[in-house]
Coordinates of C-alpha atoms (C1' of nucleotides) in Angstrom, one line a residue:
Chain A
M9 CA 12.2 -18.9 9.4
T10 CA 15.4 -19.0 11.3
S11 CA 16.0 -16.6 14.2
Q12 CA 19.1 -15.2 12.6
A13 CA 17.7 -13.9 9.3
F14 CA 19.5 -10.6 9.6
S15 CA 22.9 -9.9 8.2
L16 CA 24.7 -8.6 11.2
D17 CA 26.0 -10.8 14.0
A18 CA 24.9 -10.3 17.6
N19 CA 27.4 -7.6 18.1
G20 CA 26.3 -5.5 15.2
L21 CA 29.5 -6.0 13.2
P22 CA 28.8 -5.3 9.5
D23 CA 29.3 -7.9 6.8
S24 CA 32.8 -8.0 5.4
T25 CA 31.2 -7.2 2.0
S26 CA 31.0 -3.5 1.4
A27 CA 27.6 -2.4 2.6
P28 CA 27.0 1.3 2.2
A29 CA 23.4 0.9 3.6
F30 CA 23.9 0.6 7.3
S31 CA 20.9 -0.7 9.2
P32 CA 21.0 -0.9 13.0
L33 CA 20.2 -4.1 14.7
Y34 CA 17.0 -2.9 16.3
Q35 CA 15.7 -1.9 12.9
Q36 CA 16.2 -5.5 11.7
I37 CA 14.5 -6.8 14.8
K38 CA 11.7 -4.4 14.1
G39 CA 11.5 -5.9 10.6
L40 CA 11.3 -9.4 12.0
I41 CA 8.6 -8.6 14.5
L42 CA 6.7 -6.9 11.6
Q43 CA 6.9 -10.1 9.6
S44 CA 5.5 -12.1 12.5
L45 CA 2.6 -9.6 12.7
Q46 CA 1.9 -9.8 9.0
S47 CA 2.1 -13.6 8.9
G48 CA -0.5 -13.7 11.7
E49 CA 1.8 -15.4 14.1
W50 CA 0.5 -13.0 16.7
K51 CA -3.1 -11.8 16.1
P52 CA -4.8 -8.5 16.9
G53 CA -5.5 -8.3 20.6
E54 CA -3.2 -11.1 21.5
G55 CA 0.0 -10.7 23.5
I56 CA 3.4 -11.2 22.0
P57 CA 6.3 -12.9 23.8
S58 CA 8.0 -11.0 26.6
E59 CA 11.0 -8.8 25.9
M60 CA 13.3 -11.3 27.5
D61 CA 11.9 -14.1 25.3
L62 CA 12.3 -12.1 22.1
A63 CA 15.8 -11.2 23.1
A64 CA 16.6 -14.8 23.5
R65 CA 14.9 -15.7 20.2
Y66 CA 16.8 -13.1 18.2
R67 CA 20.0 -13.5 20.2
V68 CA 20.2 -9.8 21.1
S69 CA 20.0 -7.9 24.4
Q70 CA 16.7 -6.8 26.0
G71 CA 17.5 -3.2 25.2
T72 CA 17.7 -3.8 21.5
V73 CA 14.3 -5.6 21.5
R74 CA 13.0 -2.8 23.6
K75 CA 14.0 -0.1 21.1
A76 CA 12.4 -2.1 18.3
I77 CA 9.1 -2.5 20.3
D78 CA 9.3 1.2 21.2
E79 CA 9.1 2.2 17.6
L80 CA 6.3 -0.3 16.8
S81 CA 4.5 1.0 19.8
S82 CA 4.7 4.6 18.7
D83 CA 3.5 3.5 15.2
N84 CA 0.4 2.1 17.0
L85 CA 1.1 -1.4 15.9
L86 CA 1.8 -2.7 19.4
I87 CA 0.6 -1.6 22.8
R88 CA 2.6 -2.0 25.9
R89 CA 1.0 -2.5 29.3
Q90 CA 3.3 -2.4 32.3
G91 CA 3.1 -5.6 34.3
K92 CA 1.0 -7.4 31.7
G93 CA 2.9 -7.6 28.5
T94 CA 2.9 -6.2 24.9
F95 CA -0.1 -6.7 22.7
V96 CA -1.0 -6.4 19.1
A97 CA -3.0 -3.3 18.5
T98 CA -6.6 -3.8 17.3
H99 CA -9.5 -1.6 16.1
A100 CA -11.8 -3.7 18.2
A101 CA -10.5 -2.1 21.5
H102 CA -13.4 -0.8 23.5
Q103 CA -11.5 2.3 24.4
V104 CA -11.2 4.2 21.2
Q105 CA -14.2 3.3 19.0
Y106 CA -13.2 5.1 15.8
R107 CA -9.4 5.6 15.6
F108 CA -9.5 7.1 12.1
L109 CA -12.6 9.2 12.4
K110 CA -11.8 12.7 13.4
L111 CA -15.2 14.2 13.3
M112 CA -16.2 15.6 16.7
P113 CA -19.3 17.3 18.0
D114 CA -18.9 21.0 18.4
L115 CA -20.4 20.8 21.9
G116 CA -19.8 18.3 24.6
N117 CA -16.9 16.0 25.0
P118 CA -16.3 13.3 22.4
K119 CA -16.4 10.5 25.1
S120 CA -20.0 11.2 25.9
E121 CA -21.0 10.9 22.3
V122 CA -23.6 8.3 21.7
P123 CA -22.5 5.5 19.3
A124 CA -23.3 6.2 15.7
Q125 CA -26.3 4.6 14.0
R126 CA -25.1 2.9 10.8
K127 CA -27.2 2.1 7.8
I128 CA -25.9 0.3 4.7
I129 CA -27.4 1.9 1.6
D130 CA -25.8 -0.2 -1.0
C131 CA -23.2 -2.9 -1.4
K132 CA -22.2 -4.4 -4.7
R133 CA -19.4 -6.0 -6.7
L134 CA -18.1 -4.5 -9.9
R135 CA -15.0 -4.1 -12.0
A136 CA -12.4 -1.6 -10.9
S137 CA -12.5 1.7 -12.8
A138 CA -9.1 3.2 -13.9
D139 CA -9.1 5.6 -11.0
I140 CA -10.1 3.1 -8.3
G141 CA -7.8 0.5 -9.7
R142 CA -4.8 2.8 -9.6
V143 CA -5.3 3.8 -6.0
L144 CA -5.9 0.2 -4.8
A145 CA -3.0 -1.1 -6.9
L146 CA -5.2 -3.5 -8.8
R147 CA -5.1 -4.6 -12.4
A148 CA -7.7 -3.0 -14.7
G149 CA -10.9 -5.0 -14.5
D150 CA -10.2 -6.6 -11.2
A151 CA -13.2 -7.1 -8.9
V152 CA -14.0 -4.4 -6.5
L153 CA -16.5 -4.2 -3.7
Q154 CA -18.4 -0.9 -3.5
V155 CA -20.3 0.1 -0.4
R156 CA -22.4 3.2 0.5
R157 CA -23.6 3.9 4.0
V158 CA -24.8 6.6 6.2
L159 CA -23.8 7.4 9.8
S160 CA -26.2 9.3 12.1
F161 CA -25.5 10.9 15.4
A162 CA -28.5 11.3 17.7
G163 CA -30.8 10.5 14.9
A164 CA -29.3 13.1 12.5
P165 CA -27.7 11.8 9.3
T166 CA -24.2 13.3 9.4
I167 CA -21.8 11.2 7.3
L168 CA -22.3 9.7 3.9
E169 CA -19.5 7.3 2.9
D170 CA -18.7 5.6 -0.4
L171 CA -16.0 3.0 -0.1
W172 CA -14.2 0.6 -2.4
L173 CA -12.4 -2.5 -1.3
P174 CA -10.3 -5.0 -3.4
G175 CA -12.5 -8.0 -4.2
A176 CA -10.1 -10.8 -3.5
P177 CA -9.2 -10.1 0.2
F178 CA -12.8 -9.3 1.0
K179 CA -14.4 -12.3 -0.6
G180 CA -17.7 -13.0 1.1
L181 CA -18.4 -9.5 2.4
T182 CA -22.0 -8.7 2.0
A183 CA -24.5 -6.0 3.1
E184 CA -25.8 -8.4 5.7
R185 CA -22.5 -9.0 7.2
L186 CA -21.9 -5.3 7.4
S187 CA -25.3 -4.6 8.9
E188 CA -25.2 -7.3 11.5
Y189 CA -21.8 -6.4 12.8
D190 CA -21.9 -4.2 15.8
G191 CA -18.6 -2.3 16.0
P192 CA -16.1 -0.4 13.9
M193 CA -15.9 -1.6 10.3
Y194 CA -12.1 -2.0 10.6
A195 CA -12.6 -4.4 13.5
L196 CA -14.8 -6.6 11.3
F197 CA -12.0 -6.5 8.6
E198 CA -9.6 -7.8 11.2
T199 CA -11.6 -10.6 12.6
E200 CA -13.4 -11.8 9.5
F201 CA -10.8 -11.1 6.7
G202 CA -7.5 -10.9 8.5
V203 CA -6.9 -7.4 7.1
R204 CA -5.6 -4.9 9.6
M205 CA -5.5 -1.2 8.7
V206 CA -2.4 0.3 9.9
R207 CA -2.3 3.9 8.7
A208 CA -4.2 6.2 6.3
E209 CA -4.0 9.4 4.4
E210 CA -6.8 11.9 4.0
K211 CA -7.4 14.6 1.4
I212 CA -10.0 17.1 2.5
K213 CA -12.0 19.6 0.4
A214 CA -15.1 21.6 0.7
V215 CA -17.8 20.6 -1.8
V216 CA -21.4 21.1 -2.8
P217 CA -23.5 17.9 -2.6
D218 CA -25.5 16.5 -5.5
A219 CA -29.2 15.6 -5.3
A220 CA -28.7 12.0 -4.1
Q221 CA -26.4 13.2 -1.3
C222 CA -28.8 15.9 -0.2
K223 CA -31.6 13.3 0.1
L224 CA -29.5 10.8 2.1
L225 CA -28.2 13.4 4.5
E226 CA -31.6 15.2 4.6
I227 CA -30.1 18.6 3.8
K228 CA -31.1 21.3 1.4
P229 CA -29.1 22.0 -1.8
Q230 CA -26.1 24.2 -1.5
T231 CA -25.3 23.0 2.0
P232 CA -21.5 22.8 1.9
L233 CA -20.0 19.4 2.9
L234 CA -16.5 18.3 3.9
S235 CA -15.2 15.8 1.3
V236 CA -12.8 13.5 3.0
E237 CA -11.0 11.1 0.7
R238 CA -9.1 8.4 2.6
V239 CA -6.7 5.7 1.5
A240 CA -6.1 3.1 4.2
Y241 CA -3.1 0.9 4.2
T242 CA -2.3 -2.5 5.7
Y243 CA 1.2 -3.7 6.5
N244 CA 3.8 -3.1 3.8
D245 CA 2.1 0.1 2.7
T246 CA -0.4 -1.9 0.7
P247 CA -3.5 0.1 0.0
M248 CA -6.6 -1.8 1.0
E249 CA -9.4 0.7 1.0
L250 CA -10.5 3.9 -0.7
R251 CA -13.1 5.8 1.2
R252 CA -14.8 9.0 0.2
G253 CA -16.7 10.5 3.1
F254 CA -19.1 13.5 3.0
Y255 CA -19.3 15.1 6.4
L256 CA -22.1 17.5 7.4
T257 CA -20.3 20.1 9.6
T258 CA -23.2 22.2 10.9
S259 CA -22.8 20.9 14.4
H260 CA -19.6 18.8 14.0
H261 CA -16.1 19.6 13.0
Y262 CA -13.0 17.7 11.8
H263 CA -10.4 17.9 14.5
N264 CA -6.7 17.8 14.0
D265 CA -3.7 18.2 16.3
L266 CA -0.6 19.8 14.8
N267 CA 2.8 19.4 16.2
Chain B
M13 CA 18.8 27.7 39.3
T14 CA 20.7 24.8 40.8
S15 CA 21.4 21.7 38.8
Q16 CA 19.6 19.6 41.3
A17 CA 16.1 21.1 41.3
F18 CA 14.4 17.7 41.1
S19 CA 13.3 15.7 44.0
L20 CA 15.1 12.4 43.3
D21 CA 18.7 11.8 43.9
A22 CA 21.1 10.8 41.2
N23 CA 20.1 7.1 41.6
G24 CA 16.4 7.7 41.2
L25 CA 15.6 6.9 44.8
P26 CA 12.3 8.5 45.8
D27 CA 12.0 11.0 48.6
S28 CA 11.4 9.4 52.0
T29 CA 8.1 11.4 52.1
S30 CA 5.2 9.4 50.7
A31 CA 5.0 10.4 47.1
P32 CA 2.2 8.7 45.2
A33 CA 3.0 10.5 42.0
F34 CA 6.1 8.9 40.6
S35 CA 8.0 10.7 38.0
P36 CA 11.0 9.1 36.3
L37 CA 14.3 10.9 36.3
Y38 CA 14.3 11.5 32.5
Q39 CA 11.0 13.2 32.8
Q40 CA 12.4 15.6 35.3
I41 CA 15.4 16.2 33.1
K42 CA 13.0 16.9 30.2
G43 CA 11.3 19.5 32.4
L44 CA 14.6 21.2 33.2
I45 CA 15.5 21.3 29.5
L46 CA 12.1 22.7 28.8
Q47 CA 12.7 25.4 31.3
S48 CA 15.9 26.4 29.6
L49 CA 14.1 26.6 26.3
Q50 CA 11.3 28.8 27.7
S51 CA 13.7 31.1 29.5
G52 CA 15.6 31.6 26.3
E53 CA 18.9 30.2 27.6
W54 CA 19.0 28.4 24.2
K55 CA 17.4 30.2 21.3
P56 CA 15.7 28.8 18.2
G57 CA 18.3 27.6 15.7
E58 CA 21.1 27.4 18.3
G59 CA 22.7 24.3 19.5
I60 CA 22.3 23.1 23.1
P61 CA 25.1 21.5 25.1
S62 CA 26.2 18.0 24.2
E63 CA 24.6 15.0 25.8
M64 CA 27.7 14.4 27.9
D65 CA 27.8 18.0 29.1
L66 CA 24.1 17.9 30.1
A67 CA 24.7 14.6 31.8
A68 CA 27.4 16.2 33.9
R69 CA 25.3 19.3 34.6
Y70 CA 22.3 17.3 35.8
R71 CA 24.5 14.6 37.4
V72 CA 22.8 11.7 35.6
S73 CA 24.0 9.3 33.0
Q74 CA 24.1 10.0 29.3
G75 CA 21.4 7.5 28.6
T76 CA 19.0 9.4 30.9
V77 CA 19.7 12.7 29.2
R78 CA 19.3 10.9 25.9
K79 CA 15.8 9.7 26.7
A80 CA 14.8 13.2 27.7
I81 CA 16.1 14.6 24.5
D82 CA 14.5 11.8 22.5
E83 CA 11.0 12.9 23.7
L84 CA 11.7 16.6 23.1
S85 CA 12.9 15.6 19.7
S86 CA 9.8 13.7 18.8
D87 CA 7.8 16.6 20.1
N88 CA 9.5 18.8 17.5
L89 CA 11.1 21.0 20.1
L90 CA 14.7 19.8 19.5
I91 CA 16.4 18.5 16.4
R92 CA 19.2 16.0 16.6
R93 CA 21.9 16.0 13.9
Q94 CA 24.4 13.1 14.1
G95 CA 28.0 14.4 14.3
K96 CA 26.9 18.0 14.8
G97 CA 24.8 18.3 17.9
T98 CA 21.3 19.0 19.1
F99 CA 19.5 22.2 18.1
V100 CA 16.5 24.1 19.1
A101 CA 13.8 23.7 16.5
T102 CA 12.7 26.8 14.6
H103 CA 10.1 27.8 12.1
A104 CA 12.8 29.7 10.2
A105 CA 14.4 26.5 8.9
H106 CA 14.7 26.7 5.2
Q107 CA 13.7 23.0 4.8
V108 CA 10.0 23.1 5.8
Q109 CA 8.5 26.5 5.0
Y110 CA 5.1 26.1 6.6
R111 CA 5.1 23.5 9.3
F112 CA 1.5 24.0 10.3
L113 CA 0.0 24.6 6.8
K114 CA -1.4 21.4 5.5
L115 CA -2.9 22.7 2.3
M116 CA -1.3 21.0 -0.7
P117 CA -1.7 21.4 -4.5
D118 CA -3.7 18.5 -6.0
L119 CA -1.2 18.1 -8.7
G120 CA 2.6 18.2 -8.5
N121 CA 4.7 17.5 -5.4
P122 CA 4.6 20.0 -2.6
K123 CA 8.3 20.7 -2.7
S124 CA 8.1 22.2 -6.2
E125 CA 5.4 24.6 -5.0
V126 CA 6.4 28.2 -5.6
P127 CA 6.5 30.2 -2.4
A128 CA 3.2 31.9 -1.6
Q129 CA 2.6 35.5 -2.3
R130 CA 1.4 37.3 0.9
K131 CA -0.7 40.4 1.1
I132 CA -1.7 42.1 4.3
I133 CA -5.3 43.4 4.0
D134 CA -5.7 44.8 7.4
C135 CA -3.9 45.1 10.8
K136 CA -5.4 46.8 13.8
R137 CA -5.5 46.9 17.6
L138 CA -8.8 46.5 19.4
R139 CA -10.2 45.1 22.7
A140 CA -10.8 41.4 23.0
S141 CA -14.3 40.2 22.5
A142 CA -15.6 37.6 24.9
D143 CA -15.0 34.8 22.4
I144 CA -11.5 35.8 21.5
G145 CA -10.6 36.6 25.0
R146 CA -11.6 33.2 26.3
V147 CA -9.6 31.3 23.6
L148 CA -6.5 33.4 24.2
A149 CA -6.9 33.3 28.0
L150 CA -7.1 37.1 28.3
R151 CA -9.1 39.3 30.6
A152 CA -12.1 41.0 29.1
G153 CA -11.1 44.2 27.4
D154 CA -7.4 43.3 27.0
A155 CA -5.7 44.6 23.8
V156 CA -5.8 42.3 20.9
L157 CA -4.1 42.6 17.5
Q158 CA -6.2 41.6 14.5
V159 CA -4.8 40.8 11.1
R160 CA -6.3 39.9 7.8
R161 CA -4.3 38.6 4.9
V162 CA -4.5 36.7 1.7
L163 CA -2.1 34.1 0.4
S164 CA -1.9 33.4 -3.3
F165 CA -0.3 30.5 -5.1
A166 CA 0.9 31.1 -8.7
G167 CA -1.1 34.3 -8.7
A168 CA -4.4 32.7 -7.6
P169 CA -5.8 33.9 -4.2
T170 CA -6.2 30.7 -2.2
I171 CA -6.2 31.4 1.5
L172 CA -7.9 34.2 3.4
E173 CA -6.8 34.4 7.0
D174 CA -8.1 36.3 10.0
L175 CA -5.9 36.1 13.0
W176 CA -5.9 37.5 16.6
L177 CA -2.9 37.9 18.8
P178 CA -2.6 39.0 22.4
G179 CA -1.5 42.6 22.4
A180 CA 1.1 42.5 25.1
P181 CA 3.6 40.0 23.7
F182 CA 3.2 41.4 20.2
K183 CA 3.7 45.0 21.1
G184 CA 5.1 46.8 18.1
L185 CA 3.8 44.5 15.5
T186 CA 2.5 46.5 12.5
A187 CA 1.3 45.9 9.0
E188 CA 4.6 47.2 7.7
R189 CA 6.6 44.7 9.8
L190 CA 4.4 41.9 8.5
S191 CA 4.7 43.0 4.9
E192 CA 8.4 43.5 4.9
Y193 CA 9.3 40.2 6.5
D194 CA 10.1 37.5 4.0
G195 CA 9.4 34.1 5.5
P196 CA 6.9 32.3 7.7
M197 CA 5.0 34.5 10.1
Y198 CA 5.9 32.1 13.0
A199 CA 9.6 32.7 12.2
L200 CA 9.0 36.5 12.6
F201 CA 7.3 35.8 15.9
E202 CA 10.4 33.9 17.1
T203 CA 13.0 36.4 16.1
E204 CA 11.1 39.6 16.8
F205 CA 9.0 38.8 19.8
G206 CA 10.5 35.7 21.3
V207 CA 7.3 33.8 20.9
R208 CA 7.8 30.2 19.6
M209 CA 4.7 28.3 18.5
V210 CA 5.0 24.7 19.6
R211 CA 1.8 23.0 18.7
A212 CA -1.7 23.8 17.5
E213 CA -5.2 22.4 17.2
E214 CA -7.4 22.9 14.2
K215 CA -11.2 22.6 13.8
I216 CA -12.3 22.2 10.2
K217 CA -15.7 22.9 8.7
A218 CA -17.2 23.5 5.2
V219 CA -18.7 26.9 4.8
V220 CA -20.2 29.3 2.3
P221 CA -18.3 32.6 2.1
D222 CA -19.7 36.0 2.6
A223 CA -19.5 38.9 0.1
A224 CA -16.2 40.3 1.4
Q225 CA -14.6 36.9 1.3
C226 CA -15.7 36.3 -2.2
K227 CA -14.2 39.5 -3.3
L228 CA -10.8 38.9 -1.7
L229 CA -10.5 35.4 -3.0
E230 CA -11.9 36.4 -6.4
I231 CA -14.6 33.6 -6.4
K232 CA -18.2 33.6 -7.1
P233 CA -20.8 33.3 -4.4
Q234 CA -21.7 29.8 -3.1
T235 CA -18.2 28.5 -3.8
P236 CA -17.7 26.3 -0.7
L237 CA -14.6 26.9 1.4
L238 CA -12.7 25.1 4.1
S239 CA -13.0 26.9 7.4
V240 CA -9.9 26.1 9.4
E241 CA -9.9 27.5 12.9
R242 CA -6.5 27.1 14.6
V243 CA -5.4 27.8 18.1
A244 CA -1.6 27.8 18.4
Y245 CA 0.3 27.3 21.7
T246 CA 3.7 28.3 23.0
Y247 CA 5.5 26.4 25.8
N248 CA 3.3 25.6 28.8
D249 CA 0.2 25.2 26.6
T250 CA -0.3 28.9 26.6
P251 CA -2.5 29.9 23.7
M252 CA -0.9 32.7 21.7
E253 CA -2.8 32.9 18.5
L254 CA -6.3 32.3 17.1
R255 CA -6.4 32.0 13.4
R256 CA -9.4 31.4 11.2
G257 CA -8.4 30.4 7.7
F258 CA -10.6 30.1 4.6
Y259 CA -9.1 27.8 2.1
L260 CA -10.2 27.6 -1.5
T261 CA -10.0 23.9 -2.4
T262 CA -10.7 23.8 -6.1
S263 CA -7.1 22.8 -6.9
H264 CA -5.7 22.3 -3.4
H265 CA -6.6 20.0 -0.6
Y266 CA -6.0 19.8 3.2
H267 CA -3.7 16.8 3.7
N268 CA -3.7 14.7 6.8
D269 CA -1.8 11.5 7.8
L270 CA -3.6 9.2 10.2
N271 CA -1.8 6.6 12.3
Chain C
dC5 C1' 41.6 13.9 14.2
dA6 C1' 38.4 15.1 18.1
dG7 C1' 33.7 15.7 19.2
dT8 C1' 29.0 14.7 18.3
dG9 C1' 24.9 11.8 18.3
dG10 C1' 23.6 6.6 17.6
dT11 C1' 23.8 1.7 18.8
dC12 C1' 24.5 -2.2 21.8
dT13 C1' 25.4 -4.7 25.9
dA14 C1' 25.0 -6.4 30.8
dG15 C1' 23.3 -5.9 35.0
dA16 C1' 20.6 -3.8 38.7
dC17 C1' 16.6 -2.2 40.5
dC18 C1' 11.7 -0.2 40.4
dA19 C1' 6.5 -0.1 39.3
dC20 C1' 2.7 -2.6 38.0
dT21 C1' -0.3 -6.8 37.3
dG22 C1' -2.4 -11.0 38.5
dG23 C1' -2.7 -15.4 40.7
Chain D
dC8 C1' 4.9 -14.0 44.8
dA9 C1' 6.8 -14.4 40.0
dG10 C1' 6.6 -12.2 35.7
dT11 C1' 6.0 -8.2 33.0
dG12 C1' 7.4 -3.7 31.2
dG13 C1' 10.0 0.7 32.8
dT14 C1' 14.1 3.1 34.5
dC15 C1' 19.0 3.9 35.2
dT16 C1' 23.8 3.1 34.9
dA17 C1' 28.5 2.3 32.9
dG18 C1' 31.2 1.3 29.3
dA19 C1' 32.3 0.1 24.7
dC20 C1' 32.2 0.9 20.0
dC21 C1' 30.1 2.9 15.5
dA22 C1' 28.7 6.6 12.1
dC23 C1' 28.9 11.1 10.9
dT24 C1' 30.6 16.0 10.8
dG25 C1' 34.0 19.5 10.3
dC26 C1' 38.5 21.2 11.2

DNA sequence: CAGTGGTCTAGACCACTGG
DNA sequence: CAGTGGTCTAGACCACTGC
């Protein structure tokens, strides 16, 4: 790919052709950086070239590159570290163990939380149902990986998760691989399958568990649970995971900041 | 207040006194703008001076003011409109009716949702309990306003809310005022009491309703509900409202975007 | 048309990191 | 110390709004 793939010249002058859709230079730079991230030119955890280097590469000023990186940084795709450089964000960072998990203990601060104990209940391949296929943008009958697992905190089963992954990108994922891996599941997806989850949407309801769920979570019937249905996306807004979690909220809560 | 209340000169040179805590100019400008917002110099919905005017007022460049406004804008305290100016954010904006309410209908897009029907069940003054007082940063025994109301969508009772407000700032708030007002409650707080809610935190659990709640929401016992406990803050991180909502999630869900 | 926010540049200097 | 991101400035021009 050339370093001048965008349609404005270095001074931001628009094409002479009538172009009602105006896109600022820094947005186009942002797009180019995004492409390099998708293509794997810079991998999660690695550093990207310095602002000056990128400015030279794209033939724009440092300020323009800066604004592009600013946005990618606030989108949590890049992480800036003064004096060191700019790095590709990763779920494997030691700092925040579970970036998408918003369940917190009612008492005590989250940081002192002991790491969750994970147990894979089931992991099998099957054909996508209509519902699952639609959410994951698959064709009817495409292969899907289905996983069920339980997370326990301090020995108490607290989260039951069913998740569905498109078969193709996750070829070779087995219960063993999942069990052996010590760290966030999304970190394994990054290192083993090159799939980086960028954002997600959750729909939350209150539900009554069925018998199987009661048994796995060791609760008595009628104990209300939080149903958390998550769709996680990679770059390009491609859905790559459907996950339905059932959270026991007797001593935990789902935390959300509004602004 | 002078226009030079900050401790750096116009070129950003630090005080000669040893100052281990470095604060960039634009952060200080941000603080000054924040003060003007708190003091009511610019009221919700109104426009603030242009970037050039503010730059002159604070004796800095337009770019520095710009960066300050950028942050306030991404904090949802200001709203920029190209060609028109920069305005103080308000809950009264026609566009987004309920900025803090994340309950969405399962079917149909949120925008076509009919406005909620509101009904005040109860509104009384009492002394703060230990729990409430702690959350609202009141002294034990301070006056507190307690409100209970029900929101219905398309005729179906869906949300039961209990809320507690500090008595002093909301002096004069009655069930009548609440009932008569047509619009978001937070908009009424702004216009009638000069209290602007800036951010909030929510803790969500799944619960079983009691008899009174079943009756008000017209549901049968054991129907699980979402318990949404919200603390809302004004400027300065001052807590100004505790609200406990019970959401019926049979045909609605709590929506959350993760990134 | 003037006035607003939005983009872009070029250059200077500061704060932080690591060798 | 050199290299990185972070701040600040000054000036030019663009896109949008409303009179």
